[in-house]
Amino acid sequence: MYRTDTCGALRIQDKGKQTTLAGWVQTIRKFGAITFIDLRDRYGITQLLFGEDLTKQLEQQPLGREFVLQAMGTVQERSSKNPALATGDIEVNVVSYTILNKSATPPFTIQDDTDGGDDLRLKYRYLDLRRNAVKKNLDLRYAVNRAARNYLHNHGFMDIETPFLIKSTPEGARDFVVPSRMNEGQFYALPQSPQTFKQLLMVSGYDRYYQIVKCFRDEDLRADRQPEFTQIDCEMSFVEQEDILEMFEGLIKYIFKEVKGIDYTDNVGRMSWEDAMWQYGNDKPDIRFDMKISNLKFPSYAFPFKKPAISGELPQGFKVFDEAETVVAIAIPGCSEYSRKQTDELTDWVKRPQIGMKGLAFIKYSADGTVKSSFDKFYTEAQFKNILDATGALPGDIVLILAGTEERTRKAISELRLEMGKRLGLRKDDEFKLLWVLDFPLFEYSEEDNRWVARHHPFTSPRPADIDTMINNSPEIKNAANYLAHPYASIKANAYDMVLNGNEIGGGSIRIFQRSLQEKMFAALGMGIDEALHKFGFLLGAFEYGAPPHGGIAFGFDRLCALLGGSESIRDFIAFPKNNSGRDVMLDAPSTIDEKQLDELSLILKDR
Amino acid sequence: MYRTDTCGALRIQDKGKQTTLAGWVQTIRKFGAITFIDLRDRYGITQLLFGEDLTKQLEQQPLGREFVLQAMGTVQERSSKNPALATGDIEVNVVSYTILNKSATPPFTIQDDTDGGDDLRLKYRYLDLRRNAVKKNLDLRYAVNRAARNYLHNHGFMDIETPFLIKSTPEGARDFVVPSRMNEGQFYALPQSPQTFKQLLMVSGYDRYYQIVKCFRDEDLRADRQPEFTQIDCEMSFVEQEDILEMFEGLIKYIFKEVKGIDYTDNVGRMSWEDAMWQYGNDKPDIRFDMKISNLKFPSYAFPFKKPAISGELPQGFKVFDEAETVVAIAIPGCSEYSRKQTDELTDWVKRPQIGMKGLAFIKYSADGTVKSSFDKFYTEAQFKNILDATGALPGDIVLILAGTEERTRKAISELRLEMGKRLGLRKDDEFKLLWVLDFPLFEYSEEDNRWVARHHPFTSPRPADIDTMINNSPEIKNAANYLAHPYASIKANAYDMVLNGNEIGGGSIRIFQRSLQEKMFAALGMGIDEALHKFGFLLGAFEYGAPPHGGIAFGFDRLCALLGGSESIRDFIAFPKNNSGRDVMLDAPSTIDEKQLDELSLILKDR
């Protein structure tokens, strides 16, 4: 061992102790004839004192930043203590030292606030990983990993490894494939998730399974997506939805406690998908702040059982509203005195292509009760008062109103709500609010193919009350224009998403476990029986031999860690991430391979 | 929840308790008007009693083996107890039941001793996994996983995930490659091990890393090889060989204790590679039994510093020995009275193509001191006595002697030793003997290319004493015939293998951490600087910025589990293994993929 202690270990109680430390040179400060060196390792920083003789020796054998140094000496009390360091009361009076390795000057200094920018960070990831800002993310990641494993172990879950070289059954996202040399012309696929394997394990009787496992999706990359990502993947048998919700809110609460020291004693709220869309405009509401949507006008097909927020109907007269499918509003507290410049800026904000609205209407409801709006001339004062009442606005608020087609407008008001929450400081990194979103539609309608597609995946069960509706009706859509009248449109999934601060951190469902219902599901998705057997014959087969009722959930581990770390960027919580083009710029991968390798795989590159 | 208790939970203390169980029907036994059903789940088996009314109901609603059943009832004391079952004192008097799912008749019964053969087992793996014989293997695997993680965590190791989509740098075994759709004509590779990443983590200062991680090798499959396999992968900084040996024999002893309840208090023996070859004929000796090799004659190039076991030289006169490069013997205790039939059978055994010897010589040393041999006429009695002395044979032993070329003969005597150990019952599944094998040669000579190849991998450091030899000599081999005279031939690796019962379960090394030495190593392996930079530029770069001394080890997790389970077959310790052709016969993978998928990847299959 090159050291007797780490650079984070020594305290005033160790005064007089002979010690050997090894680590990296963080700083070198020469004061006349003596030199102070801060030595850094994974555990901390310890100050080394080089006396006159050793300082002279340093001239012959100079040190630099990031040199790897072994130093022998005696622990002594510091004259000027540093309360910011755990080792700040002591220093090591060095007797001898050895340079274990030299270092070139790093392309950026190893400090919290200097990282040289994204490209340099990724290229020199091994240096970036030395920065405390990144190290604490990986420490947190390991703590989450450990806490999750302990909780799941203590609740009887077994870690069972599932294979990585599986069969390509593209449903939704694209598979990465792996050509097989031994089976010419054939390919394995990398798993998008261990979904079917964990279901088979339930069929096998391993009634509580988990895995913290890499999954792969060959998607067109968006910012902060990675082609390989990690899931906490879980499945249980003999359970209903309620059992899963309790077990896994327990998991997240345990992680909060172990990793962040937070006692999350609140009950985790539950909200139907419909209410989430109605009140927040999206299926993963950030409930750290209120500011709910007021639905002034909306198409009945979207919310057949909902009533407008406004008493009566939105009055006619303002063409923008009259012609809109949907008119939605939010009341922003305390912002009634926004200047023209501020409302113009917000108008520009909603007109950005990412939001895509044509404009923003607003009503300023001053503290003194006066009302001014961007469309004063179209409505009476009573009509404005009626709208203000509908939005629950208080004197001092500004009401922001968007109008347009249902889907875009609802998405836009959701984005606007989040933006205003951010601007008002209502979305705090250190506040954590969990929510279950339930009762998703089982199917979505694909206009392109005039058929149903699975909203979640084809293994999700309908809610118990909807199973008969699914079995007793044909999935065929005879009247495309009126697809919402089809019984399948109202079937709800026995599924649940866990939402943390407006981010989906996990999702799952109670699964189909009857062959007949699974076949019906495949048929509903337009998959013929031959295709179903080719792709999922093993699962249909397994359902013939005593499949138990089961369900599960998968958490996005990278995202969960990022949110717990107070960040929305997953990349900083992955040791060796890829960039937005899916490249590892440190390795320079992917890359070309030898002709010989291609040849052995019986492959030819196109256009060569 | 479909149950209140598991099928392994109820005891006599629960008498009178209302319970709901759910599980699989193991057996149905009808006794007149009543029926006994054994209900099975992951936790055990509980007997259900169906009274007269329910037995009648069963006629309407019949059950079969492997049906999934939910049963409500009362716990009561059994009239005839079954001490073989943990729940054997009680039964559940069923009040009502629900068939949760039916089962077709399984292709084999779910019992320890019926598995339907390998093909059926793999095809219906989800049923095979229900068998207790397989379940206890996966239980053991999880216990080993858990114990390893706990030990490593308690010793300050951090689980850090390394990427799966990396760069192809084939060294030795072939990489599996993954075509990139986003980077046309380029490929990722799946890692053969996280070797370079864990070294980068050491450069980054994460001084104790571990991972239980899947690795991939596209090798021509042999029996009991899997294209994907799991390693316990570990690395430490600021350590020397001794630190690693202590840390990881601690790990294995901890696993023995936690998983098998074995206090392995013996010191773990250490043996040089040369002594292993000399005494046991292979580099992973099974030291559960003695029966060491006696080297009667051998080429000096193989063991330049060893002396023959026999005093003086092996006498001339017996042409087979006279003409052989190597003559080696083992004394088999208590077998001097082997019949002609037995020695003939052994002779046939060594002549099998897998062993490849031309014959077997033997000397029977009877308990009364008389000596008979298969080559009586060639040597004098004194000469035979001399050989017997050399082999350490005692009266009552038979001495088996093989002669031929060095490599083949040594391998053959090693196989013969293991075979005789097995026949004599000296290789017990429940006895565990650990051994470190040290001081491997750093290089092997490749006759084909007249150059050096890495015995371990190119990141292994020479022993400290040999570093200068490596740096100060050119790797060029000017005289191929006399390559053994080259200084590189005598360089030993700073490497170590852990051997358990004659199987290598782990191996590792102290790594090179200086750029110059690493470049010298690449050059020694015939890799030009351009190729080295293309393949490993990131590592050479990292070594410029303060790489610490480091080393590590990787354990073959599948093999370790198999050995702890008393088996030498890894397949039974993997939930979803592939067959000997690398196929998953349950999934039917690998398989062809759509033209559209190929097209998106810009690939064309040859011969189409």
PDB file of N, CA, C and O in Angstrom, chain A residues 341-364:
ATOM      1  N   LYS A 341     -43.450  45.995 -21.605  1.00  0.00           N
ATOM      2  CA  LYS A 341     -42.254  45.276 -22.033  1.00  0.00           C
ATOM      3  C   LYS A 341     -42.322  43.807 -21.564  1.00  0.00           C
ATOM      4  O   LYS A 341     -42.005  42.878 -22.330  1.00  0.00           O
ATOM      5  N   GLN A 342     -42.795  43.640 -20.360  1.00  0.00           N
ATOM      6  CA  GLN A 342     -42.864  42.285 -19.818  1.00  0.00           C
ATOM      7  C   GLN A 342     -43.926  41.442 -20.524  1.00  0.00           C
ATOM      8  O   GLN A 342     -43.694  40.270 -20.841  1.00  0.00           O
ATOM      9  N   THR A 343     -45.089  42.033 -20.798  1.00  0.00           N
ATOM     10  CA  THR A 343     -46.122  41.251 -21.490  1.00  0.00           C
ATOM     11  C   THR A 343     -45.715  41.001 -22.947  1.00  0.00           C
ATOM     12  O   THR A 343     -45.984  39.928 -23.492  1.00  0.00           O
ATOM     13  N   ASP A 344     -45.037  41.974 -23.543  1.00  0.00           N
ATOM     14  CA  ASP A 344     -44.527  41.736 -24.909  1.00  0.00           C
ATOM     15  C   ASP A 344     -43.530  40.580 -24.926  1.00  0.00           C
ATOM     16  O   ASP A 344     -43.539  39.725 -25.822  1.00  0.00           O
ATOM     17  N   GLU A 345     -42.673  40.562 -23.925  1.00  0.00           N
ATOM     18  CA  GLU A 345     -41.658  39.496 -23.868  1.00  0.00           C
ATOM     19  C   GLU A 345     -42.334  38.139 -23.713  1.00  0.00           C
ATOM     20  O   GLU A 345     -41.966  37.148 -24.363  1.00  0.00           O
ATOM     21  N   LEU A 346     -43.366  38.084 -22.868  1.00  0.00           N
ATOM     22  CA  LEU A 346     -44.100  36.816 -22.687  1.00  0.00           C
ATOM     23  C   LEU A 346     -44.815  36.412 -23.970  1.00  0.00           C
ATOM     24  O   LEU A 346     -44.891  35.232 -24.307  1.00  0.00           O
ATOM     25  N   THR A 347     -45.337  37.435 -24.679  1.00  0.00           N
ATOM     26  CA  THR A 347     -45.998  37.153 -25.958  1.00  0.00           C
ATOM     27  C   THR A 347     -44.990  36.554 -26.949  1.00  0.00           C
ATOM     28  O   THR A 347     -45.266  35.550 -27.614  1.00  0.00           O
ATOM     29  N   ASP A 348     -43.802  37.161 -26.993  1.00  0.00           N
ATOM     30  CA  ASP A 348     -42.759  36.591 -27.850  1.00  0.00           C
ATOM     31  C   ASP A 348     -42.418  35.163 -27.427  1.00  0.00           C
ATOM     32  O   ASP A 348     -42.180  34.287 -28.247  1.00  0.00           O
ATOM     33  N   TRP A 349     -42.389  34.965 -26.116  1.00  0.00           N
ATOM     34  CA  TRP A 349     -42.026  33.647 -25.591  1.00  0.00           C
ATOM     35  C   TRP A 349     -43.011  32.573 -26.090  1.00  0.00           C
ATOM     36  O   TRP A 349     -42.601  31.501 -26.532  1.00  0.00           O
ATOM     37  N   VAL A 350     -44.326  32.867 -26.055  1.00  0.00           N
ATOM     38  CA  VAL A 350     -45.291  31.846 -26.499  1.00  0.00           C
ATOM     39  C   VAL A 350     -45.346  31.727 -28.021  1.00  0.00           C
ATOM     40  O   VAL A 350     -45.859  30.743 -28.547  1.00  0.00           O
ATOM     41  N   LYS A 351     -44.801  32.741 -28.688  1.00  0.00           N
ATOM     42  CA  LYS A 351     -44.789  32.666 -30.162  1.00  0.00           C
ATOM     43  C   LYS A 351     -43.544  31.962 -30.710  1.00  0.00           C
ATOM     44  O   LYS A 351     -43.440  31.738 -31.916  1.00  0.00           O
ATOM     45  N   ARG A 352     -42.603  31.620 -29.798  1.00  0.00           N
ATOM     46  CA  ARG A 352     -41.427  30.886 -30.275  1.00  0.00           C
ATOM     47  C   ARG A 352     -41.861  29.578 -30.919  1.00  0.00           C
ATOM     48  O   ARG A 352     -42.874  28.991 -30.505  1.00  0.00           O
ATOM     49  N   PRO A 353     -41.111  29.113 -31.921  1.00  0.00           N
ATOM     50  CA  PRO A 353     -41.553  27.894 -32.621  1.00  0.00           C
ATOM     51  C   PRO A 353     -41.748  26.697 -31.676  1.00  0.00           C
ATOM     52  O   PRO A 353     -42.631  25.872 -31.898  1.00  0.00           O
ATOM     53  N   GLN A 354     -40.927  26.603 -30.609  1.00  0.00           N
ATOM     54  CA  GLN A 354     -41.075  25.474 -29.679  1.00  0.00           C
ATOM     55  C   GLN A 354     -42.434  25.485 -28.992  1.00  0.00           C
ATOM     56  O   GLN A 354     -42.927  24.453 -28.561  1.00  0.00           O
ATOM     57  N   ILE A 355     -43.018  26.693 -28.832  1.00  0.00           N
ATOM     58  CA  ILE A 355     -44.323  26.789 -28.175  1.00  0.00           C
ATOM     59  C   ILE A 355     -45.411  26.903 -29.251  1.00  0.00           C
ATOM     60  O   ILE A 355     -46.438  26.230 -29.174  1.00  0.00           O
ATOM     61  N   GLY A 356     -45.184  27.772 -30.233  1.00  0.00           N
ATOM     62  CA  GLY A 356     -46.024  27.750 -31.428  1.00  0.00           C
ATOM     63  C   GLY A 356     -47.386  28.407 -31.324  1.00  0.00           C
ATOM     64  O   GLY A 356     -48.281  28.088 -32.108  1.00  0.00           O
ATOM     65  N   MET A 357     -47.586  29.304 -30.351  1.00  0.00           N
ATOM     66  CA  MET A 357     -48.871  30.003 -30.288  1.00  0.00           C
ATOM     67  C   MET A 357     -48.818  31.264 -31.158  1.00  0.00           C
ATOM     68  O   MET A 357     -47.755  31.781 -31.476  1.00  0.00           O
ATOM     69  N   LYS A 358     -50.040  31.737 -31.508  1.00  0.00           N
ATOM     70  CA  LYS A 358     -50.088  32.933 -32.354  1.00  0.00           C
ATOM     71  C   LYS A 358     -50.042  34.207 -31.530  1.00  0.00           C
ATOM     72  O   LYS A 358     -49.745  35.288 -32.047  1.00  0.00           O
ATOM     73  N   GLY A 359     -50.375  34.081 -30.247  1.00  0.00           N
ATOM     74  CA  GLY A 359     -50.334  35.267 -29.397  1.00  0.00           C
ATOM     75  C   GLY A 359     -50.704  34.924 -27.977  1.00  0.00           C
ATOM     76  O   GLY A 359     -50.977  33.747 -27.656  1.00  0.00           O
ATOM     77  N   LEU A 360     -50.680  35.947 -27.122  1.00  0.00           N
ATOM     78  CA  LEU A 360     -50.994  35.767 -25.715  1.00  0.00           C
ATOM     79  C   LEU A 360     -52.022  36.829 -25.326  1.00  0.00           C
ATOM     80  O   LEU A 360     -51.828  38.021 -25.586  1.00  0.00           O
ATOM     81  N   ALA A 361     -53.119  36.409 -24.739  1.00  0.00           N
ATOM     82  CA  ALA A 361     -54.068  37.360 -24.171  1.00  0.00           C
ATOM     83  C   ALA A 361     -53.846  37.409 -22.669  1.00  0.00           C
ATOM     84  O   ALA A 361     -53.402  36.413 -22.086  1.00  0.00           O
ATOM     85  N   PHE A 362     -54.086  38.585 -22.068  1.00  0.00           N
ATOM     86  CA  PHE A 362     -53.894  38.651 -20.615  1.00  0.00           C
ATOM     87  C   PHE A 362     -54.890  39.616 -19.999  1.00  0.00           C
ATOM     88  O   PHE A 362     -55.440  40.504 -20.669  1.00  0.00           O
ATOM     89  N   ILE A 363     -55.149  39.413 -18.736  1.00  0.00           N
ATOM     90  CA  ILE A 363     -55.993  40.322 -17.960  1.00  0.00           C
ATOM     91  C   ILE A 363     -55.219  40.683 -16.707  1.00  0.00           C
ATOM     92  O   ILE A 363     -54.830  39.789 -15.945  1.00  0.00           O
ATOM     93  N   LYS A 364     -54.959  41.985 -16.533  1.00  0.00           N
ATOM     94  CA  LYS A 364     -54.290  42.445 -15.316  1.00  0.00           C
ATOM     95  C   LYS A 364     -55.361  42.801 -14.285  1.00  0.00           C
ATOM     96  O   LYS A 364     -56.229  43.645 -14.535  1.00  0.00           O
TER      97      LYS A 364
END
